[in-house]
PDB file of C-alpha atoms in Angstrom:
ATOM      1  CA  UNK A1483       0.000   0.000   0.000  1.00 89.00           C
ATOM      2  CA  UNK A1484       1.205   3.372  -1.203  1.00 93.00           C
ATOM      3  CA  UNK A1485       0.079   6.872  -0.260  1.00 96.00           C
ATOM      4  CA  UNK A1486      -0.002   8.983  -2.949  1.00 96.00           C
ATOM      5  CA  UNK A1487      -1.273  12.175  -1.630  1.00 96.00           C
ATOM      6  CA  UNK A1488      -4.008  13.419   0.904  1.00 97.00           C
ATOM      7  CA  UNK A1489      -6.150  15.957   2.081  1.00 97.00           C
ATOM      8  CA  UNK A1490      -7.368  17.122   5.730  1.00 96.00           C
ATOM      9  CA  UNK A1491      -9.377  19.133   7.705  1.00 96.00           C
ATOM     10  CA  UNK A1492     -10.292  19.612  11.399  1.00 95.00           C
ATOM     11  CA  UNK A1493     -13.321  18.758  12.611  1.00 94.00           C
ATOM     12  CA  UNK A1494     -15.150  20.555  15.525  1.00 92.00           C
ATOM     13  CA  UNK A1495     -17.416  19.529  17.495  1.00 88.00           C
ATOM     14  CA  UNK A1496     -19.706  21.801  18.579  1.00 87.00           C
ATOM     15  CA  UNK A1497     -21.233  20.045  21.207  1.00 87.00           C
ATOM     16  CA  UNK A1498     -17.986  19.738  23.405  1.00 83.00           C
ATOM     17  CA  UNK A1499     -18.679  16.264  23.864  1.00 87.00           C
ATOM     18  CA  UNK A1500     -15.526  14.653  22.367  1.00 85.00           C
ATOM     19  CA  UNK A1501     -12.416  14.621  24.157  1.00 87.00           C
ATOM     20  CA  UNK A1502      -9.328  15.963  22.018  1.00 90.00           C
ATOM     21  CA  UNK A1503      -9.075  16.582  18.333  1.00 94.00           C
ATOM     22  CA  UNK A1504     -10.368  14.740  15.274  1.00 96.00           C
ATOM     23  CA  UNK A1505      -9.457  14.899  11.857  1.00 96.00           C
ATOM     24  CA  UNK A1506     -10.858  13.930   8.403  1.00 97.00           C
ATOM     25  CA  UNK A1507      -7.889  12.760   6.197  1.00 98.00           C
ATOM     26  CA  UNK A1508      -8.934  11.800   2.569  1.00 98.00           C
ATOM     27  CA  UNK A1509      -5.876   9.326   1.447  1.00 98.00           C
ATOM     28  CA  UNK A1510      -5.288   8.751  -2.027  1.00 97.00           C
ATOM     29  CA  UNK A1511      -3.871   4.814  -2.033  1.00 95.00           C
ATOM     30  CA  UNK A1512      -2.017   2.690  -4.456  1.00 93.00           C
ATOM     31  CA  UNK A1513      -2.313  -0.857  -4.062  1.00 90.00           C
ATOM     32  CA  UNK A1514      -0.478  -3.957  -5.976  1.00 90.00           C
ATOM     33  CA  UNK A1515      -2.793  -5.666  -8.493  1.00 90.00           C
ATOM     34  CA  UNK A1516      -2.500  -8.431  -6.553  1.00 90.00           C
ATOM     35  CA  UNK A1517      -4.267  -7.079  -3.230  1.00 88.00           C
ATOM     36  CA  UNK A1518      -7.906  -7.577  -2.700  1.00 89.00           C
ATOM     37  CA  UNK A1519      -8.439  -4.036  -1.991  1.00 88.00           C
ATOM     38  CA  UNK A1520      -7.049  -3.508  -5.900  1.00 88.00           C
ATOM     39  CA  UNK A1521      -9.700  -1.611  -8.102  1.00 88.00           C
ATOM     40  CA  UNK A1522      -8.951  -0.776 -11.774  1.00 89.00           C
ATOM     41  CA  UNK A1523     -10.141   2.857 -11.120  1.00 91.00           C
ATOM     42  CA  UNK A1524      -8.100   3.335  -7.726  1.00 93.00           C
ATOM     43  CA  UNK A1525      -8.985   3.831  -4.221  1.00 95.00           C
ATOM     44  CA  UNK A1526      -9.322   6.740  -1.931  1.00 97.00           C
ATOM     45  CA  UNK A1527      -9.476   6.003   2.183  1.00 97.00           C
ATOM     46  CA  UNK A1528     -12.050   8.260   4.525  1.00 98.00           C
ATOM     47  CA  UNK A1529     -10.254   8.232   7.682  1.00 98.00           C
ATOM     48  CA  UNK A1530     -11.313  10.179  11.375  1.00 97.00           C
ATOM     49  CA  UNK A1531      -8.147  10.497  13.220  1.00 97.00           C
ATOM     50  CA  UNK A1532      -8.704  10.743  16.772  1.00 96.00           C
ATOM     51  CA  UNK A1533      -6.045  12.610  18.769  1.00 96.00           C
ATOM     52  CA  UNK A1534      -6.241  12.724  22.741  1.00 93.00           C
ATOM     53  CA  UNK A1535      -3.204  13.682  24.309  1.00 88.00           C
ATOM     54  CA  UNK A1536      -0.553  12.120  22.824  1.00 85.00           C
ATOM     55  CA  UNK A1537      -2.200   9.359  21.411  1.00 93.00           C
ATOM     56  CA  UNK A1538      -3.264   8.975  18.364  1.00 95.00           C
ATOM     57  CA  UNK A1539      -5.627   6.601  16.646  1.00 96.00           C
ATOM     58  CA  UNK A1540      -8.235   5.590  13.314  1.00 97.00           C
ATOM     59  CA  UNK A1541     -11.929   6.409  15.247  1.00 96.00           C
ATOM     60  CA  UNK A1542     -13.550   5.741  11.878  1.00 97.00           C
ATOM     61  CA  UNK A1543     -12.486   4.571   8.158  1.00 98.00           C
ATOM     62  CA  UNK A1544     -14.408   3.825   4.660  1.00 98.00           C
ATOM     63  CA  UNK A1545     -13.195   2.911   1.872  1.00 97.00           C
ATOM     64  CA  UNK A1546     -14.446   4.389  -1.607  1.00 98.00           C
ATOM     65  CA  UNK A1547     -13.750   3.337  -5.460  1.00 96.00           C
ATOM     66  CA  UNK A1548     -12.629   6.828  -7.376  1.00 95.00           C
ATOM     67  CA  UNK A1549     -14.581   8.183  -9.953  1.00 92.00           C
ATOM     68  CA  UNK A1550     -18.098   6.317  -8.944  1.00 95.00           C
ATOM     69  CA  UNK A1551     -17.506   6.676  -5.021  1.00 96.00           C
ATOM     70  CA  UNK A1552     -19.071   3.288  -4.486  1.00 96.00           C
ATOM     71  CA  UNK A1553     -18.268   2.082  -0.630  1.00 96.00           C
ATOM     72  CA  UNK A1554     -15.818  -0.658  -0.551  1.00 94.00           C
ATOM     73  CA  UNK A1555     -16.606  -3.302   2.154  1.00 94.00           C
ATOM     74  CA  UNK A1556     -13.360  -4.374   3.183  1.00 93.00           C
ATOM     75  CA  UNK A1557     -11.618  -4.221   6.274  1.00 93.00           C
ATOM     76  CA  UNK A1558      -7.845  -3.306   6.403  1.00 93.00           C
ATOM     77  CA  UNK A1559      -5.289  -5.320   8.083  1.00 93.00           C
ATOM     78  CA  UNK A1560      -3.579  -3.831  11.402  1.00 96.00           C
ATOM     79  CA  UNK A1561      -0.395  -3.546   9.459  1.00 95.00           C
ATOM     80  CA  UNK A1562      -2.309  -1.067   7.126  1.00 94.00           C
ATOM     81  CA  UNK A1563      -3.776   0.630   9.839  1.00 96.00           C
ATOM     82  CA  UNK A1564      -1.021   1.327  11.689  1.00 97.00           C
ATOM     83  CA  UNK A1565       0.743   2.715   8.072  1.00 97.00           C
ATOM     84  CA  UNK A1566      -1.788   4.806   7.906  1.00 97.00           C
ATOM     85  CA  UNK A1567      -1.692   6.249  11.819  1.00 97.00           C
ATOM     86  CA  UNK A1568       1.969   6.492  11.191  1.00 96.00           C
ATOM     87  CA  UNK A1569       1.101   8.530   7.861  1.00 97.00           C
ATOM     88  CA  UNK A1570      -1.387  10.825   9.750  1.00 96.00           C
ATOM     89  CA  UNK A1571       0.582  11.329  12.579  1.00 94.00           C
ATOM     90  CA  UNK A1572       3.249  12.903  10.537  1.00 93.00           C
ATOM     91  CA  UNK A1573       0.672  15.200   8.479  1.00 92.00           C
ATOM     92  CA  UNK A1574      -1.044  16.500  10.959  1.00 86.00           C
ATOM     93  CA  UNK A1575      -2.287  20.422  10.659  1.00 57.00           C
TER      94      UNK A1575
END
C-alpha cells in the first residue's frame, strides 16, 4: 500500500462532547494488483483520526472506489492501519 497524496481538515465539534481533536484525512492509495483491496479505477481512504493527548488513533475509516464513489466493504489489516496512523501522525495540521 502506497500513499499517494491526501487531504485534511479539522473537525469541531460543537457540542464539546468529544475529548481531544479529530481529523478527516482523505488518502489517495495505491495498491499492488495483486491485493484484494485492488480496483482498476483506484482507491481513496475516509479516515477520522482521533487525537487525545498524545495518542493517536483511526476512530472511523471507509473505503471508496474513485470516480463512482461506491463504498468498498473491506476491512484493512492492522499492518495497514497502523501505516496509515503512522502517515497521519506525521501530516497533521
Amino acid at each position: 500500500m502506497e500513499i499517494k497524496g491526501h487531504t485534511v481538515e479539522e473537525i469541531i465539534d460543537p457540542t464539546g462532547i468529544l475529548l481531544g481533536e479529530r481529523f478527516e484525512f482523505i488518502l489517495q492509495i495505491v495498491v499492488p494488483e495483486d491485493d484484494e483491496l485492488y480496483s482498476e479505477n483506484g482507491i481513496y481512504l475516509k479516515a477520522i483520526i482521533a487525537v487525545e493527548d498524545d495518542a493517536v488513533r483511526i476512530a472511523q475509516y471507509q473505503l471508496f472506489e474513485k470516480g463512482t464513489n461506491d463504498y468498498i466493504d473491506l476491512e484493512l489489516e492492522d499492518d495497514e492501519k497502523e501505516f496509515i496512523v503512522d502517515y497521519c501522525k506525521g501530516h497533521l495540521a
